Amino acid sequence: MTQAPAGLRTARRRHDREIVALAVPAFGALVAEPLFVMADSAIIGHLGTAQLAGLGIASVLLTTAVSVFVFLAYATTAAVARRVGAGDLQAAIRQGVDGIWLALLLGTVVIAAILPSAPGLVGLLGASDTAAPYAATYLRISALGIPAMLVVLASTGVLRGLQDTRTPLYVAIAGFVANAVLNVAFVYGADLGIAGSAWGTVIAQWGMAAAYLTVVVRGARLHGASLRPDIAGVRASAQAGAPLLVRTLSLRAILMIATAVAAQLGDADVAAHQIILSLWSLLAFALDAIAIAGQAIIGRYLGANDIRGAREACRRMVEWGIATGLLLGLLVIVSRPLFLPLFTSDLVVKDTALPALFVVALSQPICGIVFVLDGVLMGAGDGPYLAWAMLITLATFAPVALLVPAFGGGLTALWGAMALMMIVRMLTLWLRARSGRWLVPGAVR
């Protein structure tokens, strides 16, 4: 067997060390985030069914309100990493500060929209008369933490761009612990009910934001970067994030269409769909960790005008994505007898979920390629292409998924449509990566 040249092996080991150093802490931080909702659910669940239902409805609205602005992390990571690669840490932190000011501005706008409309938003999701008051209460109080959540997104982007994914992990762990302690104290100790849970979460979120801001301010003072809002810089951050907003909204539309189609198939199908979707989301965290590493590494290489290094890093991360996808797919198949009973004892739901679960398992290597290339192109600041690629994917997926109830095949066919969606994403991203048009060097794209 022929061995790779020594230089190539050395480059691979270097890339492997960078990927692991960034991806492992990033994965921990990603997994910590949904634990907030899980902790709230466990604590509120003991108050009653109506309170838990209210939390579920409010959480969907809050998650949607925050997730559409995830570009605050992605765009900031790419922009900061480029300036780090160019050796200009002052400009890198200044770019990050602009992103944080944009987060505060957007958070204020979202609060102004949610506070007066909370009952109407809850009603749109079909909350019952008993659950609606609890949902509205939780939503209104929790909305006060949205600026903090957006600041956390932007600040996370700053630190990722600075090649630091450990600090976000530590902050996420501390935030989770604080959230759990405050929830128990306010819900049961102070007897505030669901409102206490909301206040505990808000305080924890602002505590996380304060921790991030302390790190960013310290870095700004160290490198002489201004902390004042710069209108041009904030506008540039918004313009860089706009295409990624389109991408995110398109992805959310795909997930909403899939859930709507599953609901048409019947109760067993929609129950099985939710189980599989939860697993799919968990698998996505592992693959997204590599994508986050890709954003930071590619941005730094391009900022340093190292086109060759960016290509090599991209190639190595794709190999990591495929290998991780194969491993995750195998784990899904092996663990299926243990996984499904965790969520349901209904044999019909299990039988419905099982073949769709195999589709998810087989598609994981494709997902690995998609997540990695998505991160690579984000790191390159190639947002406009990502927006168009996701719109094409949505246009392909929607008619296929909507025809599933008419042509049969049930949930397995629906997840076949989801696999097709990932294949389309893979092809659009692979064509862009192969073209090399994303390789635009310099401190600013």
Coordinates of C-alpha atoms in Angstrom, one line a residue:
M1 CA 0.0 0.0 0.0
T2 CA 1.4 3.4 -1.0
Q3 CA 1.6 6.0 1.7
A4 CA 0.7 9.7 1.4
P5 CA 3.8 12.0 1.1
A6 CA 5.2 13.2 4.4
G7 CA 4.1 16.8 3.6
L8 CA 0.5 15.8 3.0
R9 CA 0.4 13.7 6.2
T10 CA 1.7 16.7 8.2
A11 CA -0.9 19.0 6.6
R12 CA -3.7 16.5 7.4
R13 CA -2.5 16.2 11.0
R14 CA -2.4 20.0 11.3
H15 CA -6.0 20.3 9.9
D16 CA -7.2 17.4 12.1
R17 CA -5.9 19.2 15.3
E18 CA -7.5 22.4 14.3
I19 CA -10.8 20.7 13.5
V20 CA -10.9 18.7 16.8
A21 CA -9.8 21.8 18.8
L22 CA -12.7 23.8 17.5
A23 CA -15.4 21.2 16.8
V24 CA -15.4 19.3 20.1
P25 CA -16.1 22.4 22.3
A26 CA -18.5 23.7 19.7
F27 CA -20.5 20.5 19.9
G28 CA -20.7 20.8 23.7
A29 CA -22.0 24.3 23.4
L30 CA -24.6 23.3 20.8
V31 CA -25.9 20.4 22.9
A32 CA -26.1 22.7 26.0
E33 CA -28.5 25.1 24.3
P34 CA -31.5 22.8 24.0
L35 CA -31.0 21.7 27.6
F36 CA -32.5 25.1 28.6
V37 CA -35.9 24.0 27.3
M38 CA -35.5 20.5 28.6
A39 CA -34.8 21.9 32.1
D40 CA -37.8 24.2 31.9
S41 CA -40.0 21.4 30.7
A42 CA -38.9 19.1 33.6
I43 CA -39.6 21.7 36.2
I44 CA -42.8 23.1 34.8
G45 CA -44.2 19.7 34.0
H46 CA -44.8 19.1 37.7
L47 CA -47.0 22.1 37.8
G48 CA -49.6 20.7 35.6
T49 CA -50.5 19.7 32.0
A50 CA -51.9 23.1 31.1
Q51 CA -48.7 24.8 32.2
L52 CA -46.5 22.4 30.3
A53 CA -48.6 22.8 27.2
G54 CA -48.3 26.6 27.6
L55 CA -44.5 26.3 27.8
G56 CA -44.4 24.1 24.7
I57 CA -46.3 26.7 22.6
A58 CA -44.3 29.6 23.9
S59 CA -41.0 27.8 23.3
V60 CA -41.9 27.2 19.7
L61 CA -42.5 30.9 19.2
L62 CA -39.3 31.9 21.1
T63 CA -37.2 29.4 19.3
T64 CA -38.4 30.7 15.9
A65 CA -37.9 34.3 16.9
V66 CA -34.3 33.7 17.9
S67 CA -33.3 31.1 15.3
V68 CA -34.1 33.3 12.3
F69 CA -31.3 35.6 13.5
V70 CA -28.7 32.8 13.8
F71 CA -26.9 34.7 11.0
L72 CA -25.6 37.0 13.8
A73 CA -23.3 34.1 14.7
Y74 CA -22.5 32.8 11.2
A75 CA -21.8 36.1 9.5
T76 CA -19.8 37.5 12.5
T77 CA -17.7 34.3 12.6
A78 CA -16.7 34.7 9.0
A79 CA -16.0 38.4 9.1
V80 CA -13.9 38.2 12.3
A81 CA -12.0 35.1 11.2
R82 CA -10.9 36.9 8.0
R83 CA -9.5 39.8 9.9
V84 CA -7.7 37.4 12.3
G85 CA -6.1 35.7 9.3
A86 CA -5.0 39.1 8.0
G87 CA -3.4 39.7 11.4
D88 CA -5.6 42.7 12.3
L89 CA -7.1 41.8 15.7
Q90 CA -8.3 45.3 16.3
A91 CA -10.4 45.3 13.2
A92 CA -11.6 41.8 14.0
I93 CA -12.9 42.8 17.4
R94 CA -14.3 46.0 16.0
Q95 CA -16.2 43.9 13.4
G96 CA -17.5 41.8 16.3
V97 CA -18.7 44.8 18.3
D98 CA -20.7 46.0 15.3
G99 CA -22.4 42.6 15.2
I100 CA -23.2 42.9 18.9
W101 CA -24.8 46.3 18.4
L102 CA -26.9 44.9 15.6
A103 CA -28.0 42.1 17.9
L104 CA -29.2 44.6 20.5
L105 CA -31.0 46.6 17.9
L106 CA -32.8 43.5 16.5
G107 CA -33.6 42.3 20.0
T108 CA -35.3 45.6 20.9
V109 CA -37.4 45.4 17.7
V110 CA -38.5 41.8 18.5
I111 CA -39.5 42.7 22.0
A112 CA -41.6 45.6 20.8
A113 CA -43.3 43.2 18.4
I114 CA -43.9 40.3 20.8
L115 CA -45.1 42.1 24.0
P116 CA -48.3 43.5 22.6
S117 CA -49.0 40.5 20.3
A118 CA -48.3 37.6 22.6
P119 CA -51.9 36.5 23.1
G120 CA -52.6 36.7 19.4
L121 CA -49.4 34.7 18.5
V122 CA -50.4 32.0 21.1
G123 CA -53.8 31.8 19.5
L124 CA -52.4 31.3 16.1
L125 CA -50.8 28.1 17.3
G126 CA -54.1 26.8 18.5
A127 CA -53.5 27.0 22.2
S128 CA -56.4 25.7 24.3
D129 CA -58.3 28.1 26.7
T130 CA -56.5 26.5 29.7
A131 CA -53.0 26.6 28.2
A132 CA -53.2 30.0 26.4
P133 CA -52.8 32.2 29.5
Y134 CA -49.7 30.3 30.7
A135 CA -48.2 30.5 27.2
A136 CA -48.8 34.2 26.9
T137 CA -47.3 34.8 30.4
Y138 CA -44.2 32.8 29.6
L139 CA -43.8 34.4 26.2
R140 CA -44.1 38.0 27.4
I141 CA -41.6 37.5 30.2
S142 CA -39.2 35.4 28.2
A143 CA -39.2 38.0 25.4
L144 CA -37.3 40.3 27.7
G145 CA -34.4 37.9 27.3
I146 CA -34.4 37.9 23.5
P147 CA -31.8 40.8 23.2
A148 CA -29.5 38.8 25.5
M149 CA -30.0 35.6 23.3
L150 CA -29.1 37.6 20.2
V151 CA -26.1 39.1 21.9
V152 CA -25.0 35.6 22.8
L153 CA -25.3 34.6 19.2
A154 CA -23.2 37.6 18.0
S155 CA -20.7 37.2 20.7
T156 CA -20.3 33.5 20.0
G157 CA -19.6 34.5 16.4
V158 CA -16.9 36.8 17.6
L159 CA -15.2 34.2 19.7
R160 CA -15.5 31.5 17.0
G161 CA -13.9 33.9 14.6
L162 CA -11.1 34.4 17.1
Q163 CA -10.7 30.6 17.0
D164 CA -12.1 30.2 20.5
T165 CA -14.9 27.7 20.9
R166 CA -14.0 26.8 24.5
T167 CA -15.3 30.0 26.1
P168 CA -18.8 29.5 24.5
L169 CA -18.8 26.0 26.0
Y170 CA -18.0 27.2 29.5
V171 CA -20.6 30.0 29.3
A172 CA -23.2 27.6 28.0
I173 CA -22.6 25.1 30.9
A174 CA -22.7 27.9 33.4
G175 CA -25.9 29.3 31.9
F176 CA -27.6 25.9 32.0
V177 CA -26.7 25.4 35.6
A178 CA -27.8 28.9 36.6
N179 CA -31.1 28.4 34.6
A180 CA -31.9 25.2 36.4
V181 CA -31.1 26.6 39.9
L182 CA -33.1 29.8 39.3
N183 CA -36.1 27.9 37.9
V184 CA -36.3 25.7 40.9
A185 CA -35.9 28.6 43.3
F186 CA -38.5 30.8 41.5
V187 CA -41.1 28.2 40.6
Y188 CA -41.1 26.3 43.9
G189 CA -39.2 28.4 46.4
A190 CA -40.9 31.7 45.6
D191 CA -44.1 29.9 44.3
L192 CA -44.2 32.0 41.1
G193 CA -45.3 29.2 38.9
I194 CA -44.6 29.4 35.1
A195 CA -43.8 33.1 35.5
G196 CA -40.9 32.1 37.8
S197 CA -39.5 29.8 35.2
A198 CA -39.6 32.5 32.6
W199 CA -37.8 35.0 35.0
G200 CA -35.2 32.4 35.8
T201 CA -34.4 31.8 32.2
V202 CA -34.3 35.6 31.4
I203 CA -31.8 36.2 34.2
A204 CA -29.7 33.2 33.1
Q205 CA -29.7 34.5 29.5
W206 CA -28.6 38.0 30.6
G207 CA -26.0 36.5 32.7
M208 CA -24.6 34.6 29.7
A209 CA -24.7 37.8 27.7
A210 CA -22.8 39.7 30.4
A211 CA -20.2 37.0 30.5
Y212 CA -19.7 37.2 26.7
L213 CA -19.6 41.0 26.8
T214 CA -17.0 41.0 29.5
V215 CA -14.7 38.9 27.3
V216 CA -15.3 41.0 24.2
V217 CA -14.8 44.3 26.1
R218 CA -11.6 43.0 27.6
G219 CA -10.3 42.0 24.1
A220 CA -11.4 45.4 22.7
R221 CA -9.4 47.3 25.4
L222 CA -6.4 45.0 24.9
H223 CA -6.3 45.7 21.2
G224 CA -7.5 49.3 21.2
A225 CA -10.8 48.6 19.4
S226 CA -13.7 51.1 19.9
L227 CA -16.8 49.9 21.7
R228 CA -19.0 52.7 20.3
P229 CA -21.7 51.8 17.7
D230 CA -20.5 52.5 14.2
I231 CA -23.5 53.0 11.8
A232 CA -21.6 52.0 8.7
G233 CA -20.3 48.9 10.5
V234 CA -23.7 47.9 11.9
R235 CA -25.2 48.4 8.4
A236 CA -22.4 46.2 6.9
S237 CA -23.1 43.5 9.4
A238 CA -26.8 43.6 8.5
Q239 CA -26.0 43.4 4.8
A240 CA -23.7 40.4 5.3
G241 CA -26.4 38.6 7.3
A242 CA -29.4 39.3 5.0
P243 CA -28.6 36.4 2.6
L244 CA -28.1 34.0 5.5
L245 CA -31.5 35.1 6.9
V246 CA -33.0 34.0 3.6
R247 CA -31.2 30.7 3.9
T248 CA -32.4 30.2 7.4
L249 CA -36.0 31.1 6.6
S250 CA -36.0 28.7 3.6
L251 CA -34.7 25.9 5.9
R252 CA -37.4 26.7 8.5
A253 CA -40.0 26.5 5.7
I254 CA -38.8 23.1 4.7
L255 CA -39.1 21.8 8.3
M256 CA -42.6 23.3 8.6
I257 CA -43.8 21.8 5.3
A258 CA -42.5 18.4 6.5
T259 CA -44.4 18.6 9.8
A260 CA -47.5 19.8 8.0
V261 CA -47.4 16.9 5.6
A262 CA -46.8 14.4 8.5
A263 CA -49.9 15.8 10.2
Q264 CA -52.0 15.0 7.1
L265 CA -50.8 11.4 7.2
G266 CA -52.3 10.6 10.6
D267 CA -51.6 10.7 14.3
A268 CA -49.2 7.7 14.3
D269 CA -47.3 9.3 11.4
V270 CA -47.0 12.7 13.0
A271 CA -45.9 11.2 16.3
A272 CA -43.3 9.1 14.6
H273 CA -42.2 12.1 12.6
Q274 CA -41.6 14.1 15.8
I275 CA -39.5 11.3 17.2
I276 CA -37.4 11.1 14.1
L277 CA -37.1 14.8 13.8
S278 CA -35.7 15.0 17.3
L279 CA -33.1 12.5 16.4
W280 CA -32.3 14.2 13.2
S281 CA -31.8 17.5 15.1
L282 CA -29.4 15.8 17.6
L283 CA -27.4 14.3 14.7
A284 CA -27.3 17.7 13.2
F285 CA -25.5 19.1 16.3
A286 CA -22.6 16.7 15.8
L287 CA -22.3 17.6 12.1
D288 CA -22.8 21.3 12.8
A289 CA -19.8 21.3 15.1
I290 CA -17.6 20.5 12.2
A291 CA -19.3 23.2 10.1
I292 CA -18.6 25.7 12.9
A293 CA -14.9 24.7 12.8
G294 CA -15.1 25.2 9.0
Q295 CA -16.4 28.7 9.3
A296 CA -13.6 29.8 11.6
I297 CA -10.8 27.9 9.8
I298 CA -11.7 28.9 6.2
G299 CA -12.3 32.6 7.2
R300 CA -8.8 32.7 8.8
Y301 CA -7.1 31.1 5.8
L302 CA -8.8 33.4 3.3
G303 CA -8.0 36.4 5.5
A304 CA -4.3 35.4 5.4
N305 CA -4.5 35.1 1.5
D306 CA -3.8 31.3 1.8
I307 CA -5.9 29.9 -1.0
R308 CA -4.1 26.6 -1.0
G309 CA -4.6 26.2 2.8
A310 CA -8.3 26.9 2.4
R311 CA -8.6 24.3 -0.3
E312 CA -6.8 21.7 1.8
A313 CA -8.8 22.5 4.9
C314 CA -12.0 22.2 2.9
R315 CA -11.0 18.8 1.5
R316 CA -10.0 17.5 4.9
M317 CA -13.2 18.7 6.6
V318 CA -15.3 17.0 3.9
E319 CA -13.5 13.8 4.7
W320 CA -14.4 14.4 8.3
G321 CA -18.0 15.1 7.4
I322 CA -18.3 11.8 5.5
A323 CA -16.6 9.7 8.2
T324 CA -18.7 11.3 10.9
G325 CA -21.9 10.8 8.8
L326 CA -21.1 7.1 8.3
L327 CA -20.5 6.6 12.0
L328 CA -23.7 8.4 13.0
G329 CA -25.7 6.4 10.5
L330 CA -24.3 3.2 11.9
L331 CA -25.1 4.3 15.4
V332 CA -28.7 5.0 14.4
I333 CA -29.1 1.5 12.9
V334 CA -27.5 -0.2 15.9
S335 CA -29.4 1.8 18.5
R336 CA -32.8 1.7 17.0
P337 CA -34.2 -1.1 19.3
L338 CA -33.2 1.1 22.3
F339 CA -34.0 4.6 20.8
L340 CA -37.7 4.1 19.8
P341 CA -38.9 2.8 23.2
L342 CA -37.5 5.9 24.9
F343 CA -40.2 8.0 23.1
T344 CA -43.2 5.6 22.7
S345 CA -44.6 2.3 23.7
D346 CA -47.2 2.4 20.8
L347 CA -46.4 -0.4 18.4
V348 CA -48.0 1.4 15.5
V349 CA -45.8 4.4 16.0
K350 CA -42.7 2.2 16.3
D351 CA -43.6 0.4 13.1
T352 CA -44.2 3.6 11.3
A353 CA -41.0 5.2 12.4
L354 CA -38.6 2.2 11.8
P355 CA -38.3 2.3 7.9
A356 CA -38.1 6.1 8.0
L357 CA -35.3 5.8 10.6
F358 CA -33.3 3.7 8.1
V359 CA -33.7 6.5 5.5
V360 CA -32.3 8.9 8.1
A361 CA -29.4 6.6 8.8
L362 CA -28.5 6.1 5.2
S363 CA -28.6 9.8 4.5
Q364 CA -26.1 10.8 7.2
P365 CA -23.0 10.7 5.0
I366 CA -24.8 13.1 2.6
C367 CA -25.7 15.3 5.6
G368 CA -22.1 15.3 6.7
I369 CA -21.0 16.7 3.3
V370 CA -23.8 19.3 3.3
F371 CA -23.1 20.6 6.8
V372 CA -19.3 20.9 6.2
L373 CA -19.7 22.6 2.8
D374 CA -22.3 24.9 4.3
G375 CA -19.8 25.9 7.0
V376 CA -17.0 26.3 4.5
L377 CA -19.0 28.7 2.3
M378 CA -20.2 30.6 5.3
G379 CA -16.6 31.0 6.4
A380 CA -15.8 32.3 3.0
G381 CA -18.6 34.9 3.3
D382 CA -20.5 33.3 0.3
G383 CA -23.9 34.2 1.7
P384 CA -25.7 35.2 -1.5
Y385 CA -24.9 31.8 -3.1
L386 CA -26.1 30.0 0.0
A387 CA -29.4 31.9 -0.1
W388 CA -30.0 31.0 -3.8
A389 CA -29.0 27.4 -3.2
M390 CA -31.5 27.0 -0.3
L391 CA -34.3 28.7 -2.4
I392 CA -33.6 26.1 -5.1
T393 CA -33.7 23.4 -2.5
L394 CA -37.0 24.6 -1.1
A395 CA -38.5 24.8 -4.6
T396 CA -37.5 21.2 -5.3
F397 CA -38.5 19.8 -1.9
A398 CA -41.9 21.5 -1.5
P399 CA -43.8 19.9 -4.4
V400 CA -42.3 16.5 -3.8
A401 CA -43.3 16.6 -0.1
L402 CA -46.8 17.9 -0.7
L403 CA -47.5 15.1 -3.1
V404 CA -46.6 12.4 -0.6
P405 CA -50.2 12.1 0.9
A406 CA -51.7 11.8 -2.6
F407 CA -49.2 9.2 -3.9
G408 CA -48.8 7.2 -0.7
G409 CA -45.7 5.9 0.9
G410 CA -46.5 7.5 4.2
L411 CA -43.8 8.7 6.6
T412 CA -41.0 6.8 4.8
A413 CA -41.8 8.6 1.6
L414 CA -41.8 11.9 3.4
W415 CA -38.3 11.3 4.8
G416 CA -37.3 10.1 1.4
A417 CA -38.3 13.6 0.3
M418 CA -36.1 15.0 3.2
A419 CA -33.2 12.9 1.9
L420 CA -33.8 14.3 -1.6
M421 CA -33.7 17.7 -0.1
M422 CA -30.2 17.0 1.4
I423 CA -29.0 15.6 -1.9
V424 CA -30.1 18.8 -3.7
R425 CA -28.3 20.8 -1.1
M426 CA -25.2 18.6 -1.5
L427 CA -25.1 19.0 -5.2
T428 CA -25.5 22.8 -5.1
L429 CA -22.9 23.2 -2.5
W430 CA -20.5 20.7 -4.1
L431 CA -20.7 22.5 -7.5
R432 CA -19.9 25.8 -5.8
A433 CA -17.0 24.3 -3.8
R434 CA -15.6 22.7 -7.0
S435 CA -15.9 25.9 -8.9
G436 CA -13.5 27.7 -6.6
R437 CA -15.5 31.0 -6.9
W438 CA -15.8 31.1 -3.1
L439 CA -12.1 31.4 -2.7
V440 CA -11.9 35.2 -2.4
P441 CA -8.9 36.2 -0.3
G442 CA -8.4 39.3 1.8
A443 CA -9.4 40.8 5.2
V444 CA -12.7 41.8 3.6
R445 CA -14.6 39.8 1.0

